Amino acid sequence: MIQVRNLRKTFGPKVAVGGVSFKVEKGEVLGFLGPNGAGKSTTMRMITGFIPPTDGEAVIGGFNIVEQPIEAKRLMGYLPENAPSYADMTVNGFLSFTAELRGLSGSAQRKAVDRAVEMCFLENVLHQSVETLSKGYRHRTCFAQSIIHDPEVLILDEPTDGLDPNQKHEVRTLIRKMGQTKAIIFSTHILEEVEAVCSRAIIIDRGVIVANGTPAELKARSPQAGAITLRLGVEPKAGIKAVVAKLEGLNQVDHVSILGSAPVELRVFARKNVSPADLAGLLSETAMKEQWALQELHAEEGRLDEVFRNITLPDTKSAGKENK
Amino acid sequence: MKPILTITKRELTGYFASPVAFVFIVIFLMLSGFFTFMVAGFFERGQASLEAFFSWHPWLYLFLVPAVGMRMWSEERRLGTLELLLTMPVTPWQAIVGKFLAAWTVLALALGLTFPVWITVNYLGNPDNGIILAGYLGSFLMGGAYLSITAMTSAMTRNQVVAFIVSVVISLFLILAGYPPVTNLLVHWALPWVVEAIAAFSVMTHFESIQKGVLDSRDILYFLSVIVFSLFTTGVIVRTHRAG
Ligand SMILES: Nc1ncnc2c1ncn2[C@@H]1O[C@H](COP(=O)(O)OP(=O)(O)O)[C@@H](O)[C@H]1O
Ligand SMILES: [Mg+2]
């Protein structure tokens, strides 16, 4: 549904997006992750036709956004960053206006507005002017605008930004539900959101894609993914050092790190080619043999925030680099 | 065509939801009344014509039209709604024309509400209503020309005040280039044909000739070209620095 090929955008000498390619099919929710200034919004603005790319192309449902902008834009709903809307209109007026621009009129228009209002919980503020709304409601008003024509493609730039936890939850549920039938791209820097909503995630840093995969695949790139964590109820008489030495003596174990000493918590990292399941079996046997009071043993899935930190540079570091 | 009307409708709601349209209409009516009756001496002239009324319009519009038009694009930029508008299935020129027509409608409304002046001259004497009609048409076209210039300056910046000032300066230049006190001065400096060529670019020259009741297609063409040129430039500006 969405095909992005080698999209580039430069502002003067500054490269905001440096050649990004990916595909999103119907039924997919693509999470677009990256630190601030990574180029998420710029990429989305090129896909939605707000700014022309310096190079490369975006094709929506077969229509090139630069060559056939009107056809491509018809298929798309877009929630820009900061959710802008006309302050001088009522919610109802604003939604009717956007529905009309989408070519809906008469009863079809009214139905579309009612549907969007219901999905975004806007009934209470329908006749209130947008400028008198709280941030959460304003945000949802702009969100409602993006789904008013039930588009096949949805581009959402930080859809949960500035919402309270309940509203965040509602919006996530909504995105997940709509993701079953639409092609959705949404950007965020909240990692839990990716796990909760996305079928696939792309991490972008300083304008280039640094990772692309399902949340599980990304988590597996974490250094601790596959490691086994052990917790012992009481410290063995020989002391914690002896336990570590015993474990590191095993053929399959690469190294052990100590997470805590009361209660004893250890993380065991396997050598290459040793599966987490094998390692777990071995560890529980060893614990039994040595009569350690094993309380807990589990394999680490890896954590997205670690992967994120490992492959993207913090803002301050990259800013420092630029100055040189 | 449909998107243009949708946008025009929205803009008009915007003008009337904020006090912009009302303030403009009231001030326009008050000032045109004041200048016509107090300053230009409408009654003392003893003529059944609206010359006194129309002669002030280039100067009234100089400040009032930019005040109406300055929000046209700068407000979209400031609020970020430009991003919404340009990612809707509408072309930039549909948006430009739609917005322009809405603001021009506000001007037309204000102009239409001066009808009591017209009734007054017809009550007092026997004016040439053809000339008066031409005067209204000229005034309407001139307002449109100023407005298109304001549309252009307002597309350049998110700051309405800047848009207002730049627009006043450009419009002032277009007035002065053909304003008799200025042209009379210029004659001492430049060859007459140069002065005439400069004056041909002035709204004054064309507005005055329409006001005399001579509907010359060149005068109408002049105003229409200013409008088309300015709106075209607006399009170029909107398209080239969308994200700015
Ligand atoms: N209109 C613009 N002019 C100049 N630089 C810009 C412009 N828009 C964005 N940038 C720069 O491009 C980079 C990417 O920005 P953006 O796409 O907004 O990042 P993100 O949405 O991931 O936080 C930033 O460094 C930003 O300063
Ligand atoms: Mg952003």
Coordinates of C-alpha atoms and ligand atoms in Angstrom, one line a residue:
Chain A
M1 CA 0.0 0.0 0.0
I2 CA 2.8 2.4 0.9
Q3 CA 6.1 2.1 -0.9
V4 CA 8.9 4.4 0.0
R5 CA 12.1 4.3 -2.1
N6 CA 15.2 6.0 -1.2
L7 CA 13.5 9.2 0.2
R8 CA 15.9 12.0 0.8
K9 CA 15.4 15.5 2.1
T10 CA 18.1 18.1 2.6
F11 CA 17.5 21.6 4.1
G12 CA 20.4 23.6 2.7
P13 CA 23.5 21.7 3.8
K14 CA 21.6 19.8 6.5
V15 CA 20.5 16.3 5.7
A16 CA 17.2 15.7 7.5
V17 CA 16.4 12.4 5.8
G18 CA 19.2 10.5 4.0
G19 CA 17.7 7.8 1.9
V20 CA 14.9 5.9 3.5
S21 CA 13.2 2.8 1.9
F22 CA 10.4 0.6 3.3
K23 CA 7.1 -0.9 2.5
V24 CA 3.8 -1.1 4.4
E25 CA 1.0 -3.5 3.4
K26 CA -2.6 -3.5 4.5
G27 CA -3.1 -5.0 7.9
E28 CA 0.3 -3.7 9.1
V29 CA 1.0 -1.2 11.7
L30 CA 4.5 0.2 11.3
G31 CA 6.0 2.0 14.3
F32 CA 8.4 4.7 13.3
L33 CA 10.9 5.1 16.2
G34 CA 13.7 7.5 16.7
P35 CA 15.1 10.2 18.9
N36 CA 14.0 13.8 18.4
G37 CA 15.4 15.3 15.2
A38 CA 15.9 11.9 13.6
G39 CA 13.8 12.8 10.6
K40 CA 10.5 11.0 11.4
S41 CA 8.3 14.1 10.8
T42 CA 10.2 15.0 7.7
T43 CA 9.7 11.5 6.2
M44 CA 6.0 11.6 6.9
R45 CA 5.7 15.1 5.4
M46 CA 7.2 13.8 2.2
I47 CA 5.0 10.7 2.2
T48 CA 1.8 12.8 2.6
G49 CA 2.9 15.3 0.0
F50 CA 3.4 18.3 2.2
I51 CA 7.0 18.8 1.2
P52 CA 8.6 17.5 -1.9
P53 CA 11.5 15.1 -1.5
T54 CA 14.9 16.1 -2.6
D55 CA 15.3 12.6 -4.1
G56 CA 13.5 9.3 -4.1
E57 CA 9.8 8.6 -4.2
A58 CA 6.8 7.6 -2.2
V59 CA 4.0 5.6 -3.9
I60 CA 0.6 5.3 -2.1
G61 CA -1.7 2.6 -3.5
G62 CA 0.0 2.8 -6.9
F63 CA -0.1 6.6 -7.1
N64 CA 3.2 8.6 -6.9
I65 CA 2.7 11.4 -4.4
V66 CA 4.6 13.9 -6.6
E67 CA 3.1 12.9 -10.0
Q68 CA -0.5 12.1 -8.9
P69 CA -0.9 14.0 -5.6
I70 CA -4.7 14.2 -5.6
E71 CA -5.3 10.5 -6.2
A72 CA -2.6 9.6 -3.6
K73 CA -3.9 12.1 -1.0
R74 CA -7.5 10.7 -1.4
L75 CA -6.3 7.3 -0.1
M76 CA -4.5 8.8 2.9
G77 CA -5.5 10.2 6.3
Y78 CA -2.8 12.3 8.1
L79 CA -2.4 13.5 11.6
P80 CA 0.4 16.1 11.6
E81 CA 2.7 16.6 14.6
N82 CA 1.1 18.8 17.2
A83 CA -2.4 18.1 15.7
P84 CA -3.2 21.5 14.1
S85 CA -6.8 22.6 13.6
Y86 CA -8.7 25.8 12.8
A87 CA -9.1 27.5 16.2
D88 CA -12.1 29.6 15.1
M89 CA -14.3 26.6 14.2
T90 CA -16.4 24.3 16.2
V91 CA -15.5 20.6 16.3
N92 CA -18.5 19.8 14.2
G93 CA -17.8 22.6 11.8
F94 CA -14.1 21.5 11.4
L95 CA -15.0 17.8 10.9
S96 CA -17.7 18.7 8.4
F97 CA -15.3 20.9 6.5
T98 CA -12.6 18.2 6.3
A99 CA -15.3 15.7 5.2
E100 CA -16.4 18.0 2.5
L101 CA -12.9 18.5 1.3
R102 CA -12.7 14.7 1.1
G103 CA -15.6 14.8 -1.3
L104 CA -18.3 13.7 1.2
S105 CA -21.6 15.6 1.1
G106 CA -25.2 15.3 2.4
S107 CA -26.0 12.3 4.5
A108 CA -22.7 10.5 3.7
Q109 CA -20.9 13.5 5.2
R110 CA -23.1 13.5 8.3
K111 CA -22.5 9.7 8.8
A112 CA -18.8 10.1 8.4
V113 CA -18.7 12.9 11.0
D114 CA -20.8 10.9 13.4
R115 CA -18.6 7.9 13.0
A116 CA -15.4 9.8 13.6
V117 CA -16.9 11.6 16.6
E118 CA -18.0 8.3 18.1
M119 CA -14.6 6.7 17.5
C120 CA -12.7 9.6 19.1
F121 CA -15.1 10.3 22.0
L122 CA -15.9 13.8 20.9
E123 CA -19.7 13.9 21.6
N124 CA -19.3 16.2 24.6
V125 CA -17.5 18.9 22.8
L126 CA -19.2 18.7 19.4
H127 CA -20.4 22.3 19.4
Q128 CA -17.6 23.8 21.3
S129 CA -15.1 26.0 19.5
V130 CA -11.7 24.3 19.0
E131 CA -9.7 27.0 20.7
T132 CA -11.6 26.4 24.0
L133 CA -10.8 22.7 24.1
S134 CA -8.2 21.1 26.3
K135 CA -5.1 19.7 24.6
G136 CA -6.4 16.1 24.7
Y137 CA -9.6 17.0 23.0
R138 CA -7.9 19.2 20.4
H139 CA -5.6 16.3 19.6
R140 CA -8.5 13.9 19.2
T141 CA -10.3 16.4 17.0
C142 CA -7.4 16.4 14.6
F143 CA -7.2 12.6 14.8
A144 CA -10.9 12.4 14.0
Q145 CA -10.2 14.5 10.9
S146 CA -7.6 11.9 9.7
I147 CA -10.0 9.0 9.8
I148 CA -13.1 10.8 8.6
H149 CA -13.1 9.3 5.1
D150 CA -12.1 5.8 6.5
P151 CA -8.8 5.9 4.5
E152 CA -6.9 2.8 3.5
V153 CA -3.6 4.5 4.6
L154 CA -3.1 6.4 7.8
I155 CA -0.1 8.4 8.7
L156 CA 0.1 9.5 12.3
D157 CA 2.8 11.7 13.6
E158 CA 3.1 11.2 17.4
P159 CA -0.6 10.4 17.8
T160 CA -0.3 9.9 21.6
D161 CA 1.8 13.0 22.3
G162 CA 0.4 15.2 25.1
L163 CA -2.4 12.8 26.0
D164 CA -3.1 11.5 29.6
P165 CA -2.5 7.8 30.2
N166 CA -6.2 6.9 29.7
Q167 CA -6.4 8.7 26.4
K168 CA -3.1 7.1 25.3
H169 CA -4.6 3.7 26.0
E170 CA -7.7 4.5 24.0
V171 CA -5.8 5.8 21.0
R172 CA -3.5 2.8 21.0
T173 CA -6.5 0.5 21.1
L174 CA -8.0 2.4 18.2
I175 CA -4.8 2.2 16.1
R176 CA -4.5 -1.5 16.8
K177 CA -8.1 -2.1 15.7
M178 CA -7.8 -0.1 12.6
G179 CA -4.5 -1.7 11.8
Q180 CA -6.3 -4.9 10.9
T181 CA -7.7 -3.5 7.8
K182 CA -5.5 -0.5 7.0
A183 CA -1.9 0.3 6.3
I184 CA -0.7 2.5 9.2
I185 CA 2.5 4.3 9.9
F186 CA 2.8 6.0 13.3
S187 CA 5.8 7.7 14.9
T188 CA 6.6 7.8 18.5
H189 CA 9.5 7.9 20.9
I190 CA 7.6 5.9 23.5
L191 CA 8.9 2.4 23.3
E192 CA 6.1 0.6 25.2
E193 CA 3.8 1.9 22.5
V194 CA 5.7 0.0 19.9
E195 CA 5.3 -3.3 21.7
A196 CA 1.6 -2.6 22.4
V197 CA 0.6 -1.6 18.9
C198 CA 3.0 -2.3 16.1
S199 CA 3.3 -5.4 13.9
R200 CA 6.7 -4.0 12.7
A201 CA 9.0 -1.2 13.8
I202 CA 11.7 0.9 12.1
I203 CA 14.2 2.7 14.1
I204 CA 15.6 5.8 12.4
D205 CA 18.5 7.9 13.5
R206 CA 19.9 11.0 12.0
G207 CA 18.0 10.4 8.8
V208 CA 18.8 6.8 8.2
I209 CA 17.1 3.5 9.1
V210 CA 19.2 1.6 11.6
A211 CA 16.8 -1.2 12.4
N212 CA 13.8 -2.8 10.8
G213 CA 11.8 -5.8 12.1
T214 CA 9.1 -7.0 14.4
P215 CA 9.3 -5.9 18.0
A216 CA 10.4 -9.4 19.0
E217 CA 13.2 -9.4 16.4
L218 CA 14.3 -6.0 17.6
K219 CA 14.3 -7.1 21.2
A220 CA 16.5 -10.1 20.3
R221 CA 19.2 -7.6 19.2
S222 CA 19.5 -6.5 22.8
P223 CA 22.8 -7.8 24.3
Q224 CA 21.0 -9.5 27.2
A225 CA 18.5 -11.3 25.0
G226 CA 18.8 -15.0 25.6
A227 CA 20.6 -14.6 28.8
I228 CA 19.2 -16.5 31.8
T229 CA 18.5 -14.8 35.1
L230 CA 18.8 -16.9 38.3
R231 CA 17.6 -16.0 41.8
L232 CA 18.6 -18.0 44.8
G233 CA 16.6 -17.8 48.0
V234 CA 19.5 -18.1 50.4
E235 CA 23.2 -17.5 49.8
P236 CA 25.1 -20.8 49.6
K237 CA 27.6 -21.4 52.3
A238 CA 30.5 -21.2 50.0
G239 CA 29.6 -17.6 49.1
I240 CA 28.4 -15.9 45.9
K241 CA 31.9 -15.9 44.4
A242 CA 32.0 -19.7 44.4
V243 CA 28.6 -19.9 42.6
V244 CA 29.9 -17.6 39.9
A245 CA 33.1 -19.6 39.6
K246 CA 31.1 -22.8 39.3
L247 CA 28.9 -21.4 36.6
E248 CA 31.7 -19.9 34.6
G249 CA 33.4 -23.2 34.8
L250 CA 30.7 -24.7 32.7
N251 CA 31.5 -25.2 29.0
Q252 CA 28.4 -23.6 27.7
V253 CA 28.7 -20.4 29.8
D254 CA 30.4 -17.3 28.5
H255 CA 30.3 -15.1 31.5
V256 CA 28.1 -14.3 34.5
S257 CA 27.2 -11.0 35.9
I258 CA 26.0 -10.3 39.4
L259 CA 22.8 -8.3 39.6
G260 CA 22.3 -8.5 43.4
S261 CA 23.6 -10.3 46.5
A262 CA 20.6 -10.4 48.9
P263 CA 18.8 -12.3 47.5
V264 CA 21.5 -13.6 45.1
E265 CA 20.6 -12.7 41.5
L266 CA 22.8 -13.6 38.6
R267 CA 22.6 -13.3 34.9
V268 CA 24.2 -16.0 32.9
F269 CA 25.3 -15.3 29.3
A270 CA 25.6 -18.3 27.0
R271 CA 28.5 -19.0 24.5
K272 CA 27.6 -18.7 20.9
N273 CA 25.5 -21.5 19.4
V274 CA 24.0 -22.4 22.8
S275 CA 20.2 -21.9 22.8
P276 CA 18.5 -20.3 25.8
A277 CA 16.5 -23.5 26.4
D278 CA 19.6 -25.7 26.6
L279 CA 21.3 -23.2 28.9
A280 CA 18.2 -23.1 31.2
G281 CA 18.1 -26.9 31.4
L282 CA 21.8 -27.0 32.3
L283 CA 21.5 -24.4 34.9
S284 CA 18.6 -26.0 36.7
E285 CA 20.4 -29.3 36.7
T286 CA 23.5 -27.7 38.1
A287 CA 21.5 -25.9 40.8
M288 CA 19.9 -29.1 41.8
K289 CA 23.2 -30.9 42.0
E290 CA 24.8 -28.2 44.1
Q291 CA 21.6 -27.9 46.2
W292 CA 21.3 -24.2 45.7
A293 CA 17.9 -22.8 46.8
L294 CA 16.8 -21.9 43.3
Q295 CA 13.8 -19.6 43.5
E296 CA 13.5 -18.3 40.0
L297 CA 15.0 -18.9 36.6
H298 CA 13.9 -17.2 33.4
A299 CA 15.2 -16.4 30.0
E300 CA 15.6 -12.7 29.1
E301 CA 13.6 -11.5 26.1
G302 CA 15.8 -8.4 25.7
R303 CA 14.5 -4.9 26.1
L304 CA 13.6 -2.5 23.4
D305 CA 14.9 0.5 25.2
E306 CA 18.3 -1.1 25.4
V307 CA 18.3 -1.8 21.7
F308 CA 17.2 1.7 21.1
R309 CA 19.9 3.2 23.2
N310 CA 22.6 1.0 21.7
I311 CA 21.9 1.8 18.1
T312 CA 20.9 5.5 18.3
L313 CA 23.0 8.3 19.6
P314 CA 21.6 10.6 22.2
D315 CA 20.8 14.1 21.0
T316 CA 23.7 15.7 22.9
K317 CA 26.3 13.4 21.4
S318 CA 25.1 13.9 17.8
A319 CA 24.9 17.6 18.3
G320 CA 28.5 17.6 19.6
K321 CA 29.6 15.7 16.5
E322 CA 27.9 18.2 14.2
N323 CA 29.8 21.1 15.7
K324 CA 33.2 19.6 14.9
Chain B
M1 CA -14.5 23.8 -8.5
K2 CA -16.1 22.1 -5.5
P3 CA -13.0 22.3 -3.2
I4 CA -12.8 26.0 -4.0
L5 CA -16.3 26.7 -2.8
T6 CA -15.7 24.5 0.3
I7 CA -12.6 26.5 1.2
T8 CA -14.4 29.8 0.5
K9 CA -17.2 28.8 2.8
R10 CA -14.8 27.9 5.6
E11 CA -12.9 31.1 5.2
L12 CA -16.1 33.1 5.3
T13 CA -17.1 31.4 8.5
G14 CA -13.7 32.3 9.8
Y15 CA -14.1 35.9 8.9
F16 CA -17.4 36.1 10.6
A17 CA -16.5 34.0 13.6
S18 CA -13.8 36.4 14.5
P19 CA -14.6 40.1 14.5
V20 CA -12.4 40.8 11.5
A21 CA -15.2 41.0 9.0
F22 CA -17.5 43.1 11.2
V23 CA -14.8 45.5 12.3
F24 CA -13.7 45.9 8.7
I25 CA -17.2 46.6 7.4
V26 CA -18.0 49.1 10.2
I27 CA -14.8 51.0 9.9
F28 CA -15.0 51.1 6.1
L29 CA -18.6 52.4 6.3
M30 CA -17.7 55.0 9.0
L31 CA -14.6 56.2 7.2
S32 CA -16.1 56.4 3.8
G33 CA -19.0 58.3 5.2
F34 CA -16.6 60.7 7.0
F35 CA -14.4 61.4 4.0
T36 CA -17.3 61.7 1.6
F37 CA -19.4 64.1 3.7
M38 CA -17.0 65.9 5.9
V39 CA -13.7 66.1 4.1
A40 CA -14.6 65.9 0.4
G41 CA -17.6 68.2 0.9
F42 CA -20.2 66.0 -0.8
F43 CA -23.1 68.5 -0.3
E44 CA -21.1 71.6 -1.0
R45 CA -20.2 70.4 -4.4
G46 CA -23.8 70.6 -5.5
Q47 CA -23.1 67.8 -8.0
A48 CA -25.2 64.7 -8.4
S49 CA -22.3 62.3 -8.5
L50 CA -20.3 59.9 -6.3
E51 CA -16.9 61.3 -7.2
A52 CA -16.3 62.6 -3.7
F53 CA -17.2 59.1 -2.4
F54 CA -15.0 57.1 -4.7
S55 CA -12.0 59.4 -4.7
W56 CA -11.1 58.2 -1.2
H57 CA -11.2 54.6 -1.9
P58 CA -7.6 54.1 -3.0
W59 CA -6.5 55.5 0.3
L60 CA -9.1 53.7 2.5
Y61 CA -8.2 50.4 0.9
L62 CA -4.5 51.0 1.4
F63 CA -4.9 50.2 5.1
L64 CA -8.2 48.4 5.4
V65 CA -7.6 45.7 2.7
P66 CA -4.3 44.5 4.1
A67 CA -5.9 44.4 7.5
V68 CA -8.5 41.9 6.1
G69 CA -6.1 39.9 4.1
M70 CA -3.1 39.6 6.3
R71 CA -4.3 36.5 8.1
M72 CA -5.0 34.7 4.9
W73 CA -1.9 32.6 4.8
S74 CA 0.2 33.7 7.8
E75 CA -2.5 32.3 10.1
E76 CA -2.3 28.9 8.4
R77 CA 1.4 28.9 8.9
R78 CA 1.2 30.0 12.5
L79 CA -1.4 27.4 13.4
G80 CA 0.2 24.6 11.4
T81 CA -3.1 24.1 9.5
L82 CA -1.2 24.7 6.2
E83 CA 0.1 21.2 6.6
L84 CA -3.5 19.9 6.9
L85 CA -4.8 21.9 4.0
L86 CA -2.0 20.9 1.6
T87 CA -2.2 17.2 2.4
M88 CA -6.0 17.2 1.6
P89 CA -6.9 16.2 -1.9
V90 CA -7.0 19.8 -3.1
T91 CA -4.5 21.6 -5.3
P92 CA -2.7 24.7 -4.0
W93 CA -4.3 26.9 -6.5
Q94 CA -7.8 25.8 -5.4
A95 CA -6.9 26.8 -1.9
I96 CA -5.4 30.1 -3.1
V97 CA -8.5 31.0 -5.2
G98 CA -10.9 29.8 -2.5
K99 CA -9.3 31.9 0.2
F100 CA -9.0 34.9 -2.1
L101 CA -12.7 34.8 -3.1
A102 CA -13.8 34.7 0.6
A103 CA -11.8 37.8 1.4
W104 CA -13.0 39.5 -1.7
T105 CA -16.6 38.6 -0.8
V106 CA -16.1 40.5 2.5
L107 CA -14.9 43.6 0.5
A108 CA -17.9 43.3 -1.8
L109 CA -20.2 43.1 1.2
A110 CA -18.7 46.3 2.7
L111 CA -18.9 48.0 -0.7
G112 CA -22.5 46.9 -1.1
L113 CA -23.5 48.3 2.2
T114 CA -22.6 51.8 1.1
F115 CA -25.9 51.8 -1.0
P116 CA -27.4 54.5 1.2
V117 CA -25.0 57.0 -0.4
W118 CA -26.2 55.9 -3.8
I119 CA -29.8 56.3 -2.7
T120 CA -29.0 59.8 -1.3
V121 CA -27.6 61.1 -4.6
N122 CA -30.6 59.7 -6.5
Y123 CA -32.9 61.3 -4.1
L124 CA -31.2 64.7 -4.2
G125 CA -30.5 64.9 -7.9
N126 CA -30.3 63.1 -11.2
P127 CA -26.9 61.3 -11.3
D128 CA -25.6 59.2 -14.2
N129 CA -26.2 55.8 -12.7
G130 CA -24.0 54.2 -15.3
I131 CA -21.0 56.2 -14.1
I132 CA -21.8 55.2 -10.5
L133 CA -22.0 51.5 -11.5
A134 CA -18.6 51.8 -13.2
G135 CA -17.3 53.5 -10.0
Y136 CA -18.4 50.5 -7.9
L137 CA -16.9 48.1 -10.4
G138 CA -13.6 50.0 -10.4
S139 CA -13.6 50.1 -6.6
F140 CA -14.3 46.4 -6.4
L141 CA -11.5 45.5 -8.8
M142 CA -9.1 47.8 -7.1
G143 CA -9.9 46.2 -3.7
G144 CA -9.3 42.8 -5.4
A145 CA -5.9 44.0 -6.6
Y146 CA -4.8 45.2 -3.2
L147 CA -6.2 42.0 -1.7
S148 CA -4.2 39.8 -4.0
I149 CA -1.0 41.7 -3.1
T150 CA -1.9 41.0 0.6
A151 CA -2.4 37.3 -0.2
M152 CA 1.1 37.3 -1.6
T153 CA 2.8 39.0 1.3
S154 CA 0.8 36.9 3.8
A155 CA 2.1 33.7 2.2
M156 CA 5.6 34.8 2.9
T157 CA 5.5 35.0 6.7
R158 CA 3.8 33.6 9.7
N159 CA 3.7 37.1 11.2
Q160 CA 0.6 39.0 10.3
V161 CA 2.1 42.4 11.2
V162 CA 4.9 41.9 8.7
A163 CA 2.4 40.8 6.1
F164 CA 0.4 43.9 6.7
I165 CA 3.3 46.3 6.5
V166 CA 4.9 44.9 3.4
S167 CA 1.5 44.9 1.7
V168 CA 0.8 48.5 2.6
V169 CA 4.2 49.5 1.2
I170 CA 3.7 47.7 -2.1
S171 CA 0.1 49.1 -2.5
L172 CA 1.3 52.6 -1.6
F173 CA 3.9 52.3 -4.4
L174 CA 1.1 51.3 -6.8
I175 CA -0.9 54.4 -5.8
L176 CA 1.9 56.9 -5.8
A177 CA 3.2 55.9 -9.2
G178 CA 0.2 57.5 -10.7
Y179 CA -0.9 60.0 -8.1
P180 CA -1.0 63.5 -9.7
P181 CA 1.1 65.3 -7.1
V182 CA 3.8 62.7 -7.5
T183 CA 3.7 62.5 -11.3
N184 CA 3.8 66.3 -11.5
L185 CA 7.0 66.2 -9.5
L186 CA 8.4 63.4 -11.6
V187 CA 8.0 65.3 -14.8
H188 CA 10.9 67.6 -13.8
W189 CA 13.1 64.6 -13.4
A190 CA 12.3 62.3 -16.2
L191 CA 11.1 62.2 -19.8
P192 CA 7.3 62.4 -20.1
W193 CA 7.0 59.0 -21.6
V194 CA 8.9 57.5 -18.7
V195 CA 6.5 59.1 -16.3
E196 CA 3.6 57.9 -18.3
A197 CA 5.0 54.4 -18.4
I198 CA 5.4 54.4 -14.6
A199 CA 1.9 55.8 -14.2
A200 CA 0.5 53.0 -16.3
F201 CA 1.5 50.6 -13.5
S202 CA -0.5 52.6 -11.0
V203 CA -3.9 51.7 -9.7
M204 CA -4.7 55.4 -9.5
T205 CA -4.5 55.9 -13.3
H206 CA -6.8 53.0 -14.0
F207 CA -9.2 53.6 -11.2
E208 CA -9.7 57.2 -12.2
S209 CA -10.4 56.4 -15.8
I210 CA -13.0 53.7 -14.8
Q211 CA -14.5 56.3 -12.4
K212 CA -15.1 58.6 -15.3
G213 CA -17.5 56.0 -16.6
V214 CA -15.2 55.0 -19.4
L215 CA -15.1 51.2 -19.2
D216 CA -11.9 50.6 -21.1
S217 CA -11.0 47.0 -21.3
R218 CA -7.3 47.9 -20.7
D219 CA -8.2 49.2 -17.2
I220 CA -10.2 46.1 -16.4
L221 CA -7.4 44.0 -17.8
Y222 CA -4.9 45.9 -15.6
F223 CA -6.6 45.0 -12.4
L224 CA -7.2 41.4 -13.5
S225 CA -3.5 41.1 -14.4
V226 CA -2.4 42.4 -11.0
I227 CA -4.7 39.8 -9.4
V228 CA -3.6 36.9 -11.5
F229 CA 0.1 37.9 -11.2
S230 CA -0.1 38.2 -7.4
L231 CA -2.0 35.0 -6.9
F232 CA 0.4 33.2 -9.2
T233 CA 3.3 34.4 -7.1
T234 CA 1.4 33.4 -4.0
G235 CA 1.2 29.9 -5.4
V236 CA 4.9 29.9 -6.0
I237 CA 5.6 31.0 -2.5
V238 CA 3.3 28.6 -0.9
R239 CA 4.7 25.7 -2.9
T240 CA 8.4 26.6 -2.4
H241 CA 8.5 27.2 1.3
R242 CA 5.8 25.0 2.7
A243 CA 7.6 23.8 5.8
G244 CA 9.3 27.1 6.6
Ligands
LIG1 N1 11.9 23.3 7.5 C1 13.1 22.9 8.0 N2 14.2 23.6 7.8 C2 15.4 23.2 8.2 N3 15.6 22.1 9.0 C3 14.6 21.3 9.2 C4 13.3 21.7 8.8 N4 12.4 20.7 9.2 C5 13.2 19.8 9.9 N5 14.5 20.2 9.9 C6 15.6 19.4 10.6 O1 15.5 18.1 10.1 C7 15.8 17.2 11.2 C8 14.7 16.2 11.3 O2 13.6 16.8 11.9 P1 12.2 16.0 12.1 O3 11.9 15.3 10.9 O4 11.2 17.0 12.6 O5 12.6 15.0 13.3 P2 11.7 14.1 14.2 O6 10.3 14.3 13.8 O7 12.2 12.8 14.1 O8 11.9 14.7 15.6 C9 16.0 18.1 12.4 O9 17.4 18.2 12.7 C10 15.4 19.4 12.1 O10 16.1 20.4 12.7
MG2 MG 8.7 15.0 14.8

